[in-house]
Structure formats: C-alpha cells, structure tokens
Coordinates of C-alpha atoms and ligand atoms in Angstrom, one line a residue:
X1 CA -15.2 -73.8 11.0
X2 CA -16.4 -74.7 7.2
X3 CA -14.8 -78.1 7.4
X4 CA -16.2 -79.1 11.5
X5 CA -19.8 -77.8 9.8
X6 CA -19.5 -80.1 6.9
X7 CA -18.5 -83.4 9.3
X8 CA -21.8 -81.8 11.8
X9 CA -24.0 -82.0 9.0
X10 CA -23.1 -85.8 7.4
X11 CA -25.1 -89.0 8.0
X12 CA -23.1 -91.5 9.9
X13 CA -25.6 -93.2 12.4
X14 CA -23.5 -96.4 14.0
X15 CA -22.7 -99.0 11.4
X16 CA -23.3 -96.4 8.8
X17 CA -19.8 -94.3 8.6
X18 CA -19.2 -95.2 5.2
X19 CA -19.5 -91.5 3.8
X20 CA -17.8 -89.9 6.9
X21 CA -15.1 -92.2 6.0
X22 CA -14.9 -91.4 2.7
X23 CA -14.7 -87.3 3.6
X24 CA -12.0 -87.3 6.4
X25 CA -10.0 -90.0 4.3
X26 CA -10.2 -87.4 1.4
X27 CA -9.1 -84.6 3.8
X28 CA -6.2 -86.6 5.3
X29 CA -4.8 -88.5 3.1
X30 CA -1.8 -86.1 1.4
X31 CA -0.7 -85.7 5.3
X32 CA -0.1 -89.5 6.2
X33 CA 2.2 -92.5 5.3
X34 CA -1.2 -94.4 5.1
X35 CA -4.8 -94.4 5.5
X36 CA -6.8 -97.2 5.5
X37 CA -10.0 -98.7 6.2
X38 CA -10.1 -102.0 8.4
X39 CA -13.0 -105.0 8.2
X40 CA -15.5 -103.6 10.8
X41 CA -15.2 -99.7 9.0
X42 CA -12.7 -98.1 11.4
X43 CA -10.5 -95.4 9.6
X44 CA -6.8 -95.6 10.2
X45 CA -4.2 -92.9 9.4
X46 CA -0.6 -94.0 10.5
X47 CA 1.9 -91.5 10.1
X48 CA 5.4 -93.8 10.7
X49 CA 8.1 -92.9 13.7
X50 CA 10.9 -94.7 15.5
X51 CA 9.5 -93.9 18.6
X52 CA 6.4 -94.7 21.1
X53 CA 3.5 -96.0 19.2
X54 CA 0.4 -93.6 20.3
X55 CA -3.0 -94.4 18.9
X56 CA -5.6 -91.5 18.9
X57 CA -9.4 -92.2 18.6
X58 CA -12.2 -90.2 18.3
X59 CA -15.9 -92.1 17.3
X60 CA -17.6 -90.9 13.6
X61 CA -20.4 -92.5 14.4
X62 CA -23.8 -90.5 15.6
X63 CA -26.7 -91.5 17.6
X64 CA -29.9 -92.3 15.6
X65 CA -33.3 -94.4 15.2
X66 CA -33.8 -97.0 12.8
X67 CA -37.2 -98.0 11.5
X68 CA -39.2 -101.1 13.1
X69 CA -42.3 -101.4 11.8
X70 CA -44.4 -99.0 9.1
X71 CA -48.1 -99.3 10.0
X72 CA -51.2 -99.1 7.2
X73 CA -51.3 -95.9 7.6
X74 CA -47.9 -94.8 7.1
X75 CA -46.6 -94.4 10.0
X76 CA -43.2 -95.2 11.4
X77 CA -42.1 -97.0 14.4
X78 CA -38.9 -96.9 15.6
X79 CA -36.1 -97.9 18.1
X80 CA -33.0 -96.0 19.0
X81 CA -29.1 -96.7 17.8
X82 CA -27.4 -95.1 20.4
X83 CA -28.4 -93.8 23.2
X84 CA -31.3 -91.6 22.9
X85 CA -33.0 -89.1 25.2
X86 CA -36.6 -89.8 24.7
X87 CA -37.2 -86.2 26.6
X88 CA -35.6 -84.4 23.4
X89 CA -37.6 -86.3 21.0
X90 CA -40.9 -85.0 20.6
X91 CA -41.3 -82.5 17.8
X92 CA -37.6 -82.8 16.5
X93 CA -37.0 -83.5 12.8
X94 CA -34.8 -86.7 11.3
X95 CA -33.7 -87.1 7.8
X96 CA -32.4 -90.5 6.2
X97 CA -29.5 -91.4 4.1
X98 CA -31.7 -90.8 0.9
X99 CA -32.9 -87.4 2.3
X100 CA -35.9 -88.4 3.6
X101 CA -37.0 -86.4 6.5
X102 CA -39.9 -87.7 9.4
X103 CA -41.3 -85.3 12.2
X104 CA -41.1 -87.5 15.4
X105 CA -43.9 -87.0 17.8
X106 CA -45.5 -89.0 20.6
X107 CA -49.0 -90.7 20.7
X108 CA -51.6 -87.9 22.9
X109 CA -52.3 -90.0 26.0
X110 CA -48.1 -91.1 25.9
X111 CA -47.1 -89.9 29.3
X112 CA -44.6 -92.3 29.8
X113 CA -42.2 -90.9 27.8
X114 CA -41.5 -94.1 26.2
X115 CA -40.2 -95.1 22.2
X116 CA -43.1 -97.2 21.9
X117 CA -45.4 -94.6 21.7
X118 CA -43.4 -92.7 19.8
X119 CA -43.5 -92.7 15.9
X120 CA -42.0 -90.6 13.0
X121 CA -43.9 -89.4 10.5
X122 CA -42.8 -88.6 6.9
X123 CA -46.3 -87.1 5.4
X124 CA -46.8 -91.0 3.3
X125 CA -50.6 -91.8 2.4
X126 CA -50.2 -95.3 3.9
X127 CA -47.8 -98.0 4.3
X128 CA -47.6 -98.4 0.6
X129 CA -46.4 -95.0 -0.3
X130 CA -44.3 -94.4 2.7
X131 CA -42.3 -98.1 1.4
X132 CA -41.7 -95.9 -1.7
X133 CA -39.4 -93.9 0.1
X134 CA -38.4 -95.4 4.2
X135 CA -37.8 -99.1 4.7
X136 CA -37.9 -101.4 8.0
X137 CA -34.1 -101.1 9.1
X138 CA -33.3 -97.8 7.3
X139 CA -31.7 -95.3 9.8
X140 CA -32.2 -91.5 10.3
X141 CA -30.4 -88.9 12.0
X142 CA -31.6 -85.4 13.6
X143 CA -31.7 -82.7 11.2
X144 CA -28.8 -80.7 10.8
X145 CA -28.6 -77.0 11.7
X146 CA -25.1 -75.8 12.2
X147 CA -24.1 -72.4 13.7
X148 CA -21.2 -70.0 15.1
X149 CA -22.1 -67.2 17.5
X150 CA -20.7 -65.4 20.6
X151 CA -17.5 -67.8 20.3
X152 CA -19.4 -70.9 20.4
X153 CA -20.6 -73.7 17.8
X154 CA -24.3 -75.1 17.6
X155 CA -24.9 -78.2 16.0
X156 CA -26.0 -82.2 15.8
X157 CA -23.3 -84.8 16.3
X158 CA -20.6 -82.5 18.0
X159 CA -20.6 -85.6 19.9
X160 CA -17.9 -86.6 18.2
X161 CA -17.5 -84.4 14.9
X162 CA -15.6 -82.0 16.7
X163 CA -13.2 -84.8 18.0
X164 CA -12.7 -85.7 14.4
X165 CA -12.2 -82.5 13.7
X166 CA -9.3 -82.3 16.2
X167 CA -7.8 -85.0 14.8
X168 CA -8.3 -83.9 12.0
X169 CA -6.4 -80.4 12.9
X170 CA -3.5 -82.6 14.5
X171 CA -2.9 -85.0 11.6
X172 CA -2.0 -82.0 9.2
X173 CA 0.2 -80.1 11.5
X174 CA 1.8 -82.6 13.8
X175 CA 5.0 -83.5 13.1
X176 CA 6.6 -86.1 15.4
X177 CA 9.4 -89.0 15.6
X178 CA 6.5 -90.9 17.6
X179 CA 4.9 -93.9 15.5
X180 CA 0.8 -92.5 15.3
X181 CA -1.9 -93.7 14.6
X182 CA -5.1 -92.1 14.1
X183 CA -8.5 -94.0 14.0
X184 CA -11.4 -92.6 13.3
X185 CA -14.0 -95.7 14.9
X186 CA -17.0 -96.8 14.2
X187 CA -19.8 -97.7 16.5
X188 CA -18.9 -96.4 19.2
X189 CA -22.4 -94.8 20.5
X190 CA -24.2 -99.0 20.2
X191 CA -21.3 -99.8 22.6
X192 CA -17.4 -98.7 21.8
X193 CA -17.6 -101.4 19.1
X194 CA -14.9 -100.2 16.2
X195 CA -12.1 -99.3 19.0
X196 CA -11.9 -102.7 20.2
X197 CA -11.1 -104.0 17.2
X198 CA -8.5 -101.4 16.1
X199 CA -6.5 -101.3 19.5
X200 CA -6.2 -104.6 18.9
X201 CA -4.7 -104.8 15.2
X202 CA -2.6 -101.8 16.2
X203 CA -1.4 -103.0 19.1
X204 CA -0.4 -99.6 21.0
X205 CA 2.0 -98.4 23.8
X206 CA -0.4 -95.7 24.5
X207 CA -3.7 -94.6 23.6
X208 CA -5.9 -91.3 24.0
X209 CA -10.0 -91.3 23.2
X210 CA -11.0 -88.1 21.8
X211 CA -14.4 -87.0 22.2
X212 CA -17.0 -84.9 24.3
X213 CA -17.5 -84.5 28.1
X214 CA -20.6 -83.0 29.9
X215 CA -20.3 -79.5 31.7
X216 CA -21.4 -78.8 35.3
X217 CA -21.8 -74.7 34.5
X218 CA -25.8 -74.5 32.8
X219 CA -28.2 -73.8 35.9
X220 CA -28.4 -75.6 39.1
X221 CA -25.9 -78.0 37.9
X222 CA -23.1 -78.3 40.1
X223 CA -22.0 -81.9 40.7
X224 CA -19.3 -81.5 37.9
X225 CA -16.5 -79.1 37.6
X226 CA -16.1 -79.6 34.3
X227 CA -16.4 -75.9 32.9
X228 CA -17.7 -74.6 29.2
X229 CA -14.4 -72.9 27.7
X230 CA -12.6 -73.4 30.9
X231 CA -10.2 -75.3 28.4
X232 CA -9.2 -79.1 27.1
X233 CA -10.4 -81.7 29.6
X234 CA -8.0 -84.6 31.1
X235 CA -9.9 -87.4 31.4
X236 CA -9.1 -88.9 34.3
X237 CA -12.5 -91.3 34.9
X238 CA -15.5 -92.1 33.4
X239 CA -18.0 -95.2 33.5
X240 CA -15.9 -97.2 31.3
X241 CA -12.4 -96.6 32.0
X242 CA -10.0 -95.0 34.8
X243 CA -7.1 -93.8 33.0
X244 CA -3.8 -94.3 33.2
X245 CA -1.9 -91.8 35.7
X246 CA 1.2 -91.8 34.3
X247 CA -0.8 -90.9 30.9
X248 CA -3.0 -88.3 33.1
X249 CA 0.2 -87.1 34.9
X250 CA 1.9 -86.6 31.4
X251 CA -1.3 -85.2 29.9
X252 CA -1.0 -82.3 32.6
X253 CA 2.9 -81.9 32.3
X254 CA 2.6 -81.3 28.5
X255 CA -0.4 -78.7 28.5
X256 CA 1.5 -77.1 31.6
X257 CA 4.4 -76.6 29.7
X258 CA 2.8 -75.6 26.5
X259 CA 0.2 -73.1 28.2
X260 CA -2.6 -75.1 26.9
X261 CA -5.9 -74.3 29.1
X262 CA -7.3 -77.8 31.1
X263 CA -8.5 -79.0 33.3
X264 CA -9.6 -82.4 34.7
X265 CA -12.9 -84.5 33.6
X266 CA -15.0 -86.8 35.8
X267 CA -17.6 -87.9 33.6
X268 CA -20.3 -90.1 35.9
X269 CA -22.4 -90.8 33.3
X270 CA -21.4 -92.3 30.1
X271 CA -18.2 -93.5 28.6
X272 CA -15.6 -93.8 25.4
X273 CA -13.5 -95.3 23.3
X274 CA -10.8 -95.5 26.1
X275 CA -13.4 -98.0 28.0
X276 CA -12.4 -100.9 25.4
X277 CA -9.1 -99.8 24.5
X278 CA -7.4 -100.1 28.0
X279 CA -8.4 -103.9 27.9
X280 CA -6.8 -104.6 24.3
X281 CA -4.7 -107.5 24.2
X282 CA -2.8 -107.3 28.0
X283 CA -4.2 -103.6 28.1
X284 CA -2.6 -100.6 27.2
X285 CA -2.6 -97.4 28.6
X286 CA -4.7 -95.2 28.1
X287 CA -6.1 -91.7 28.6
X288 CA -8.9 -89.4 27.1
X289 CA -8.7 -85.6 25.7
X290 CA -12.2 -84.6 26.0
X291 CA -14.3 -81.2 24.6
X292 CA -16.7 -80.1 26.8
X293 CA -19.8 -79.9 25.7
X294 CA -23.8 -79.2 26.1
X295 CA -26.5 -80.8 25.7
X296 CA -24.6 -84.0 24.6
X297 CA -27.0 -86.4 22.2
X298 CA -29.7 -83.6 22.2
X299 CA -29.9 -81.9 18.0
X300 CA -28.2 -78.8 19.7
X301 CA -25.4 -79.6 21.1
X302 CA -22.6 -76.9 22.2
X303 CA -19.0 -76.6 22.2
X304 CA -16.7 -73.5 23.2
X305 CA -14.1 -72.7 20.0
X306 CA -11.2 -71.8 22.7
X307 CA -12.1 -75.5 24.4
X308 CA -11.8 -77.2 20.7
X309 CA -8.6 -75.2 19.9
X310 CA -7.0 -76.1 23.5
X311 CA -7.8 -80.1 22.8
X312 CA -6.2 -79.6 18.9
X313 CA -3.4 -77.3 20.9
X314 CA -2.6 -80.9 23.3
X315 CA -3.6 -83.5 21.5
X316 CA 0.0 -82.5 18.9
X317 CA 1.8 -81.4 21.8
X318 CA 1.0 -84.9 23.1
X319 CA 2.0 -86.3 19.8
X320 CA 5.4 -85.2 20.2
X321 CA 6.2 -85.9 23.6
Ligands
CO1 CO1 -22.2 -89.9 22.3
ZN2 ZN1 -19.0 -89.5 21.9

C-alpha cells in the first residue's frame, strides 16, 4: 500500500492536480501506448485495441479551502473547494502547497456552524507576516496521516486516491483487445468539471466512473445496504447519473463469472464523474465501480483492502470483456 499512501498524502485540491499528474503519469507511463495531458489538466492513458472503446475515470482532485481574506491580525478566512462538512472542521489541521500548515477553529459564540465564522490560523504576528508565507487564493488541504490496521486503510483523500490507485493497478496488468482509455480528471469535487471535457474529446462507447460510495454498516445507519468489505460496488444510481443497465447487467455478469465480491450501490447523496459523462456528445453509456468507504470528505476517511482489491479485480476483468 506504499504507492495508495503516497497518492493519500499529495496536494491536489480541484484545479490544482498538477503534481498528482505528474506522479501517476511517472507510474504509468512504461505501461501505455500514450499518456497525455489535455487543456483543462485531465490525465489520459490510452492503451490502443480494435475493439470497444471503454473510458475509465476516477477524479485526482481533493476537497479543500482556499483563502478569502487575511485580517490585521493574521488571521485567515476561508471558503470551501469542494464540498466541505463544516461539522469536521473545527480543530483539524490544513497544510498548503508550500507546506504551510493553519489550525482551523471556529469564533467562541459560532453556534451556527457556519464558514464565516470559521478561520485558520497559521501562528503569523499580523497580516503582514502571515502574507510572507499564505496568500488570498492559495489552497490548503487536511493534513495527511495515512495508516494500515486490522485490514483497513486510514487516510485523507481516499475519496478518490484509492480509485486512482485502482486504476492505477488495472493499467499495469490489464491486457485487452478493447481500445482503453484511462483519465485521471480534474475537478471533479467543484462540480464533475474535467470528465466533461474528456468524454467528450474521447468520444467513448462505454464509460465507468471509479471512485468512493458511502456505507450503511457504522451505527444506526441503515438506509443503505451498501456494506464495508462486503466487496466492489455496482453503481447502479446516484444524484447525478442512473446507469446504464446493460452496463450494470454486464458489470454483474463479469464479477459473477470471475468470483469477484459486489454488490450493488445506491448512493442518495452525492454524485461522480458518470453524472457528466452519460450526457457527452449524444450520451454514452455509462456505469460506476465504486469503493465503499467511511467518513467520505472527513481527514479520516476508511476503505476495506478486500473492497479495493475486488474493484482492481473488476475494473480488468471489465477491461477485457
Ligand atoms: Co468527493
Ligand atoms: Zn470522489
């Protein structure tokens, strides 16, 4: 898990994948035709086929905060990029690209809860030393603490490191007549931004979102049946997209076939990249491969190893279908 703990712990907030980019592409690039980089950031690895053009996507991107307004006293304000919990917030630790890190706290009488009254503090003097260092516009990202224990993984940005890492996994071992593409997007958590423009240029028959689902298994929560390490899930709805059935049906066929552990996703809250790709050009179809996952867009979120390994497992037996 040395290489999912490296993607955890890099800075990507949307619209600054640059670095991320840079990594996977250096970890991919002896196992494709191509790898490229388009005009909004999104990274593509084609490996070429004579048969059905799939794209695979999974978001780089990670929610963040970016700085709005340093008072005298050197004291940040901030807003969020992506969507942010303000309930996780208070007490957590962010870091910016330059290494920079704030404490984030809220104002005493701040009941509310709200991002106005929160601020981050990085220890500055005043507004003058704290400029030395933090800018209006600069972005941060929680603090990384990665960890492996009792078959699970611990970390920030699982949401959606570990779906690059899947595709990672798939891109060095899948071997296929298929025509794939694999795009690592961009912006996805400020509103499925990169995929829109990728399933466009790439134009594909079929197309599967990889990234994290919510589980229905911690304490009195039972409206979803999604289960932790109860295998890959097969998305079959979320806010954004109702997949494909033919794609769901074939989804099922090839983990059936394969012994691959699934089961099927319902996500009510959120969506993915499959929410913008379906609608490319005269639409494609499209279905999603999703790890579940806990605490989603909290600094601790949690995946099961045997869930990760079932998603690599299907994604390359989907490949080569
Ligand atoms: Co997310
Ligand atoms: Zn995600």
């Amino acid at each position: 898990m040395e290489l999912l703990k490296k993607l955890s712990l890099l800075y990507a907030p949307s619209g600054r994948e640059h670095s991320i980019a840079e990594f996977i592409k250096n970890e991919i690039k002896d196992f494709a035709d191509s790898v490229y980089t388009d005009n909004l950031g999104n990274l593509i690895a084609h490996k070429k086929g004579t048969g059905k053009k799939i794209m695979f996507a999974s978001h780089m991107d990670e929610i963040g905060i970016v700085v709005t307004y340093i008072d005298e006293k050197g004291y940040l304000r901030f807003a969020d990029v992506g969507g942010l919990y303000t309930k996780y917030l208070s007490g957590r630790r962010v870091v910016f690209e330059n290494g920079t890190q704030g404490v984030i706290f809220s104002e005493p009488k701040n009941d509310k809860n709200s991002l106005l009254k929160m601020y981050v503090d990085i220890g500055a003097k005043n507004r003058e030393d704290a400029e030395k260092s933090v800018n209006v516009g600069d972005m941060a990202v929680f603090c990384g603490n990665f960890a492996e224990q009792n078959g699970v993984i611990i970390g920030k940005a699982l949401d959606n490191r570990a779906g690059c890492f899947a595709l990672i996994e798939a891109i060095k071992s899948v071997k296929s007549e298929n025509d794939l593409y694999f795009v690592f997007t961009v912006q996805e958590e400020v509103g499925l931004r990169g995929a829109r423009t990728s399933a466009y240029t790439i134009n594909p028959d079929i197309a599967i979102a990889v990234d994290v689902t919510d589980t229905g298994d911690t304490p009195k929560c039972d409206s979803n049946a999604v289960n932790f390490g109860g295998g890959a899930c097969i998305k079959v709805m979320d806010y954004s997209v109702i997949c494909d059935r033919d794609v769901k049906k074939s989804l099922e066929e090839v983990a059936k076939a394969k012994g691959i552990p699934y089961q099927f996703e319902v996500m009510t809250d959120g969506g993915t990249d499959a929410g913008v790709i379906h609608f490319a050009r005269g639409g494609v179809k499209t279905g999603g491969i999703s790890i579940p996952t806990r605490y989603i867009h909290s600094p601790s979120e949690m995946i099961d190893k045997s869930d990760l390994d079932a998603v690599i497992r299907l994604i390359t037996a989907f490949a080569q279908e």
